[in-house]
Coordinates of C-alpha atoms in Angstrom, one line a residue:
M1 CA 141.2 199.9 257.5
D2 CA 137.5 199.0 257.8
F3 CA 136.1 195.7 258.5
A4 CA 135.8 194.7 255.0
E5 CA 139.4 195.5 254.3
I6 CA 140.5 193.5 257.3
L7 CA 138.6 190.5 255.8
F8 CA 140.3 191.1 252.4
A9 CA 143.7 191.2 254.0
L10 CA 143.1 187.9 255.9
F11 CA 141.6 186.2 252.8
I12 CA 144.7 187.3 250.7
V13 CA 147.1 185.9 253.4
A14 CA 145.2 182.6 253.6
V15 CA 145.1 182.2 249.8
A16 CA 148.7 183.2 249.5
V17 CA 149.8 180.5 252.1
V18 CA 147.7 177.7 250.5
S19 CA 148.7 178.7 247.0
L20 CA 152.5 178.7 247.8
L21 CA 152.5 175.4 249.6
A22 CA 150.2 173.7 247.1
N23 CA 152.0 174.8 244.0
L24 CA 155.5 174.0 245.6
L25 CA 154.2 170.5 246.3
V26 CA 153.3 170.2 242.6
L27 CA 156.8 171.3 241.5
L28 CA 158.2 168.8 244.1
C29 CA 156.3 166.0 242.5
F30 CA 157.5 167.0 239.1
V31 CA 161.2 167.0 240.3
H32 CA 160.9 163.7 242.1
S33 CA 158.9 161.7 239.5
A34 CA 160.4 160.7 236.2
E35 CA 156.9 159.5 235.1
I36 CA 155.4 162.9 235.6
R37 CA 158.2 164.7 233.8
R38 CA 157.9 162.2 230.7
Q39 CA 154.1 162.8 230.4
V40 CA 152.7 165.6 228.4
P41 CA 150.3 167.0 231.1
G42 CA 153.3 167.4 233.3
V43 CA 154.6 170.3 231.1
F44 CA 151.3 172.1 231.3
T45 CA 151.0 171.6 235.0
M46 CA 154.5 172.7 235.7
N47 CA 154.0 175.9 233.7
L48 CA 150.7 176.6 235.5
S49 CA 152.3 176.0 239.0
F50 CA 155.3 178.2 238.1
C51 CA 152.9 181.0 237.1
N52 CA 150.9 180.6 240.2
I53 CA 154.0 180.7 242.4
L54 CA 155.1 183.9 240.9
L55 CA 151.7 185.4 241.2
T56 CA 151.6 184.4 244.9
V57 CA 155.1 185.8 245.6
L58 CA 155.0 188.9 243.8
N59 CA 151.4 190.1 243.1
M60 CA 149.5 189.0 246.2
P61 CA 151.8 190.8 248.7
T62 CA 151.4 194.0 246.6
T63 CA 147.6 193.8 246.8
L64 CA 147.8 193.0 250.5
L65 CA 150.0 196.1 251.1
A66 CA 147.7 198.3 249.1
V67 CA 144.8 197.1 251.1
V68 CA 146.4 197.7 254.3
K69 CA 148.0 201.1 253.4
N70 CA 145.0 202.2 251.3
R71 CA 147.5 203.6 248.7
Q72 CA 150.1 202.5 246.2
P73 CA 152.5 200.2 248.2
F74 CA 155.7 201.2 246.5
G75 CA 157.4 203.3 243.8
D76 CA 156.2 203.6 240.2
R77 CA 159.0 201.4 238.6
A78 CA 158.2 198.5 241.0
C79 CA 154.5 198.9 240.3
H80 CA 155.0 198.9 236.6
T81 CA 156.9 195.7 237.0
V82 CA 154.2 194.1 239.1
S83 CA 151.6 195.3 236.7
F84 CA 153.5 193.7 233.8
L85 CA 153.7 190.4 235.7
D86 CA 150.0 190.5 236.6
T87 CA 149.0 190.7 233.0
F88 CA 151.6 188.1 231.9
L89 CA 151.0 185.5 234.6
T90 CA 147.2 185.7 234.5
A91 CA 147.1 185.1 230.7
N92 CA 149.7 182.5 230.8
A93 CA 147.8 180.6 233.5
M94 CA 144.6 180.8 231.6
L95 CA 146.2 179.4 228.5
S96 CA 147.8 176.6 230.5
M97 CA 144.4 175.6 231.7
A98 CA 143.1 175.6 228.1
A99 CA 146.2 173.5 227.0
L100 CA 145.4 170.9 229.8
S101 CA 141.7 170.6 228.6
V102 CA 142.9 169.9 225.1
D103 CA 145.4 167.3 226.3
R104 CA 142.5 165.5 228.1
W105 CA 140.3 165.8 225.1
V106 CA 142.8 164.1 222.9
A107 CA 143.6 161.4 225.5
V108 CA 139.9 160.5 225.9
V109 CA 138.6 160.9 222.4
F110 CA 141.7 159.5 220.7
P111 CA 143.1 157.1 223.2
L112 CA 144.8 154.7 220.7
S113 CA 146.5 157.6 218.7
Y114 CA 147.3 160.0 221.8
A115 CA 151.0 159.3 221.7
T116 CA 151.2 160.6 218.0
K117 CA 148.7 163.5 218.4
M118 CA 150.1 164.9 221.5
R119 CA 153.7 164.6 221.7
Y120 CA 156.2 166.2 224.1
R121 CA 157.4 168.6 221.6
D122 CA 153.8 169.7 220.9
A123 CA 153.3 170.5 224.6
V124 CA 156.6 172.5 224.7
L125 CA 155.2 174.4 221.5
M126 CA 152.0 175.1 223.2
V127 CA 153.6 176.4 226.3
G128 CA 155.9 178.5 224.2
Y129 CA 152.8 180.0 222.3
A130 CA 151.2 180.8 225.9
W131 CA 154.5 182.6 226.8
L132 CA 154.6 184.6 223.6
H133 CA 150.9 185.4 223.9
S134 CA 151.2 186.7 227.4
L135 CA 154.5 188.5 226.8
T136 CA 153.1 190.4 223.7
F137 CA 150.0 191.9 225.6
S138 CA 152.2 192.7 228.7
L139 CA 154.8 194.4 226.7
V140 CA 152.2 196.4 224.7
A141 CA 150.6 197.5 228.1
L142 CA 154.0 198.5 229.5
L143 CA 155.1 200.4 226.4
C144 CA 151.8 202.3 226.2
S145 CA 152.0 203.3 229.9
W146 CA 149.0 201.2 230.8
A147 CA 150.8 199.2 233.5
D148 CA 150.1 201.3 236.7
Y149 CA 148.4 201.1 240.1
S150 CA 144.6 200.9 240.3
H151 CA 143.0 202.2 243.5
A152 CA 139.7 200.4 242.7
Y153 CA 141.4 197.0 242.7
A154 CA 144.2 197.8 245.1
S155 CA 146.7 196.4 242.7
C156 CA 149.3 197.1 240.1
T157 CA 147.4 196.1 237.0
L158 CA 146.2 197.4 233.7
Q159 CA 145.2 201.1 234.2
L160 CA 144.3 203.9 231.8
G161 CA 147.0 206.6 231.9
A162 CA 146.1 209.6 229.7
E163 CA 142.5 210.3 228.9
R164 CA 143.3 210.8 225.3
D165 CA 144.3 207.2 225.1
R166 CA 140.9 205.9 226.1
A167 CA 139.9 204.4 222.7
K168 CA 143.2 202.6 222.2
F169 CA 143.1 201.3 225.9
T170 CA 139.5 200.1 225.4
A171 CA 140.5 198.3 222.2
F172 CA 143.5 196.7 223.9
T173 CA 141.4 195.6 227.0
V174 CA 138.7 194.0 224.9
A175 CA 141.4 192.3 222.6
F176 CA 143.3 191.0 225.7
H177 CA 140.3 189.6 227.5
A178 CA 138.9 188.1 224.3
A179 CA 142.2 186.4 223.5
S180 CA 142.9 185.3 227.0
F181 CA 139.8 184.7 229.0
A182 CA 137.2 184.1 226.3
L183 CA 139.5 181.9 224.1
S184 CA 140.5 179.8 227.1
L185 CA 136.9 179.6 228.3
L186 CA 135.8 178.5 224.9
T187 CA 138.5 175.9 224.7
L188 CA 137.7 174.5 228.2
C189 CA 133.9 174.2 227.3
C190 CA 134.4 172.5 223.9
A191 CA 137.1 170.0 225.1
Y192 CA 135.5 169.0 228.4
L193 CA 132.0 168.7 227.0
K194 CA 133.4 166.4 224.3
V195 CA 135.2 164.6 227.1
L196 CA 131.9 164.4 229.1
R197 CA 130.1 163.0 225.9
V198 CA 132.6 160.1 225.6
A199 CA 132.4 159.4 229.3
R200 CA 128.7 159.1 229.2
F201 CA 129.0 156.9 226.3
H202 CA 131.2 154.5 228.1
C203 CA 129.1 154.6 231.2
R204 CA 126.0 153.5 229.1
R205 CA 127.9 150.6 227.7
I206 CA 129.1 149.6 231.2
D207 CA 125.5 150.0 232.6
V208 CA 124.1 147.7 229.9
I209 CA 126.7 145.1 230.9
T210 CA 125.9 145.5 234.5
M211 CA 122.2 145.3 234.1
Q212 CA 122.6 142.1 231.9
T213 CA 124.8 140.6 234.6
L214 CA 122.4 141.3 237.3
F215 CA 119.5 139.9 235.3
L216 CA 121.3 136.6 234.7
L217 CA 122.5 136.3 238.4
V218 CA 119.1 135.7 239.8
D219 CA 120.3 134.3 243.0
I220 CA 122.5 137.2 243.9
H221 CA 121.9 138.9 247.2
P222 CA 119.8 142.1 247.2
S223 CA 122.5 144.0 248.9
V224 CA 125.1 143.2 246.2
K225 CA 122.5 144.4 243.5
Q226 CA 122.0 147.6 245.6
R227 CA 125.8 148.3 245.6
C228 CA 126.1 147.7 241.9
L229 CA 123.3 150.1 241.3
A230 CA 124.8 152.7 243.6
E231 CA 128.1 152.4 242.0
Q232 CA 126.5 152.8 238.6
K233 CA 124.9 156.1 239.7
R234 CA 128.2 157.3 241.2
R235 CA 129.9 156.5 238.0
K236 CA 127.5 158.8 236.1
Q237 CA 128.0 161.6 238.3
R238 CA 131.8 161.3 238.6
A239 CA 132.7 162.7 235.2
T240 CA 130.1 165.4 235.4
K241 CA 131.4 166.6 238.8
K242 CA 135.0 166.8 237.7
I243 CA 134.2 168.7 234.6
S244 CA 131.9 171.1 236.4
I245 CA 134.7 171.9 238.8
F246 CA 137.2 172.6 236.0
I247 CA 134.9 174.9 234.0
G248 CA 132.9 176.3 237.0
S249 CA 136.1 177.3 239.0
F250 CA 137.4 179.0 235.9
I251 CA 134.2 181.0 235.5
I252 CA 133.7 181.9 239.1
C253 CA 137.3 183.0 239.7
F254 CA 138.0 185.0 236.5
A255 CA 134.5 186.2 235.1
P256 CA 133.8 188.8 237.8
Y257 CA 137.2 190.5 237.4
V258 CA 137.0 190.3 233.6
F259 CA 133.5 191.6 233.3
T260 CA 134.2 194.4 235.7
R261 CA 137.2 195.5 233.7
L262 CA 135.1 195.5 230.6
A263 CA 132.1 197.3 232.3
E264 CA 134.3 200.1 233.4
L265 CA 135.2 200.9 229.8
L266 CA 131.6 202.0 229.2
P267 CA 131.1 205.7 229.0
F268 CA 128.2 205.8 231.6
V269 CA 130.3 203.9 234.2
D270 CA 132.1 206.5 236.4
A271 CA 134.0 204.3 238.8
V272 CA 134.2 200.8 240.1
N273 CA 133.3 200.3 243.8
R274 CA 136.6 199.6 245.6
H275 CA 135.3 196.9 247.8
W276 CA 133.9 195.0 244.6
G277 CA 137.1 195.6 242.7
I278 CA 139.2 194.1 245.6
V279 CA 136.7 191.2 245.8
S280 CA 137.0 190.3 242.0
K281 CA 140.8 190.6 242.3
C282 CA 140.9 188.3 245.3
L283 CA 138.8 185.7 243.3
T284 CA 141.5 185.7 240.6
Y285 CA 144.0 184.9 243.3
S286 CA 141.9 182.2 244.7
K287 CA 142.3 180.3 241.4
A288 CA 146.0 180.1 242.0
A289 CA 145.4 178.2 245.3
S290 CA 142.7 175.9 243.8
D291 CA 144.5 174.8 240.6
P292 CA 147.1 172.4 242.4
F293 CA 144.2 170.4 243.8
A294 CA 142.0 170.3 240.8
Y295 CA 144.7 169.4 238.3
S296 CA 147.4 167.7 240.4
L297 CA 147.4 166.9 244.1
L298 CA 144.2 165.0 244.3
R299 CA 145.2 162.7 241.5
Q300 CA 146.5 159.1 242.7
Q301 CA 149.8 159.7 240.7
Y302 CA 150.8 162.8 242.6
R303 CA 149.6 161.4 246.0
K304 CA 151.8 158.5 245.5
V305 CA 154.9 160.6 244.7
L306 CA 154.2 162.8 247.8
V307 CA 153.8 159.6 250.1
G308 CA 157.1 158.4 248.6
V309 CA 158.9 161.6 249.3
L310 CA 157.4 161.8 252.8
N311 CA 158.6 158.3 253.5
R312 CA 162.1 159.0 252.3
L313 CA 162.3 161.9 254.6
L314 CA 161.1 159.6 257.4
R315 CA 163.6 157.0 256.2
R316 CA 160.8 154.5 255.6
D317 CA 159.7 152.7 252.4
L318 CA 156.0 152.3 252.1
Y319 CA 156.3 150.6 248.6
P320 CA 158.9 147.9 248.8
S321 CA 158.4 146.7 245.2
S322 CA 160.9 147.4 242.5
G323 CA 161.3 150.7 240.8
H324 CA 160.1 149.2 237.5
S325 CA 156.8 147.8 238.8
S326 CA 156.2 151.1 240.8
S327 CA 156.6 153.1 237.6
M328 CA 154.2 150.8 235.6
D329 CA 151.6 151.0 238.4
T330 CA 151.9 154.8 238.4
E331 CA 151.4 154.9 234.6
N332 CA 148.5 152.6 234.8
D333 CA 146.7 154.6 237.5
Y334 CA 147.4 157.7 235.4
C335 CA 145.8 156.2 232.3
L336 CA 142.8 155.0 234.2
Q337 CA 142.2 158.5 235.8
R338 CA 142.4 160.2 232.4
I339 CA 139.5 158.1 231.1
T340 CA 137.4 158.9 234.1

C-alpha cells in the first residue's frame, strides 16, 4: 500500500462509521415516532437510510479490503452479489432522493392540497417503482455477466466481461446512468428550483410587511431595526443554502463516478487511473454518510425524537407535557420546516 491507498482506507473507515451510526439513528427515529411513520417523507427517508445501511455494511468493506489487498477481496460468487447490490442500492438511493424532492415541491407549491396530491399510498408506489427500477438494471447486469470486480475502482461493480459485448455494455451503461443519475438530477433541479421560487416569493412578501412596519415605527430603537434587517437577509439566504446543499451534494458525490464510467466507454480511453477511480467511488460512499444529516437528523422533528429517546434511556423526561400536545408540536414544527 502506498500513502494514497492508506488515506483511501482511512477515509472509507471514517465514512462507514459515520454512515452506519447516522442512518441507524434515522431508523431509530422512524421506529420511535408515530408522527414520522405517518408522514409521507418518512417512507422515502426510511428507504434511503435502509439502502445506505446495506451499502455501508456490504459494499464499503469490500472496497476497503480491495484497497488494502490490492486485489479482489473474495471469490467470484460473493463479488457478483456485492456488484448486484452496488448497482441496486446506488440507483435506489438516487431515486429516493428524487422522490423526496418531489414531495417537498408538492408540499411547498400546493400546501392546501398536499394531503390529496401526496398520499401515503402514493409514497409506497414511488418506493415500489424505485425498487423495480433498480432491480431491473441489477438483474440485467448480473445475467449478462457484467457484475464483477473492477481493479480501477477497487470495487465489485459494473465491469465489462467479454470484449465482444462492448457495444451492449456501452448501451446498458449509458441507459443505466441516464435513467438513474440524470433522471434523479433533473428531478432534483426542477423540484427544488420551483421550491426556491416560491420561497423567494414569500420572502418578498414578508420583506414588504417588515419594511412597512419599520417605516411606521419611527421611534423604534436603531438596534431593533438592524436586527430586523439582518433577519431579513438571513431569511433570503436560508432557502438558497438548503437547496444548494441538496443539489450540490448530489452532483459532487455522484457526478465524478458517473462521468468516469461514461468516459471509459470511449474508444480512445485505455484505462482509468486507479487512484482517481477509488476517489470517485469514495465520493459516492460519502453521500451515504451525508444523507442522514441533510434530510433528517438536522431537522427539529428528528432532534426532538432523539432527545426523547435519550432521556428515556437516562430515565428522565425533558418534555413533561401530554403526548397529544407533543405530537401536535412536532407536527407544527414539521410543517413550518417544510415551508422554509
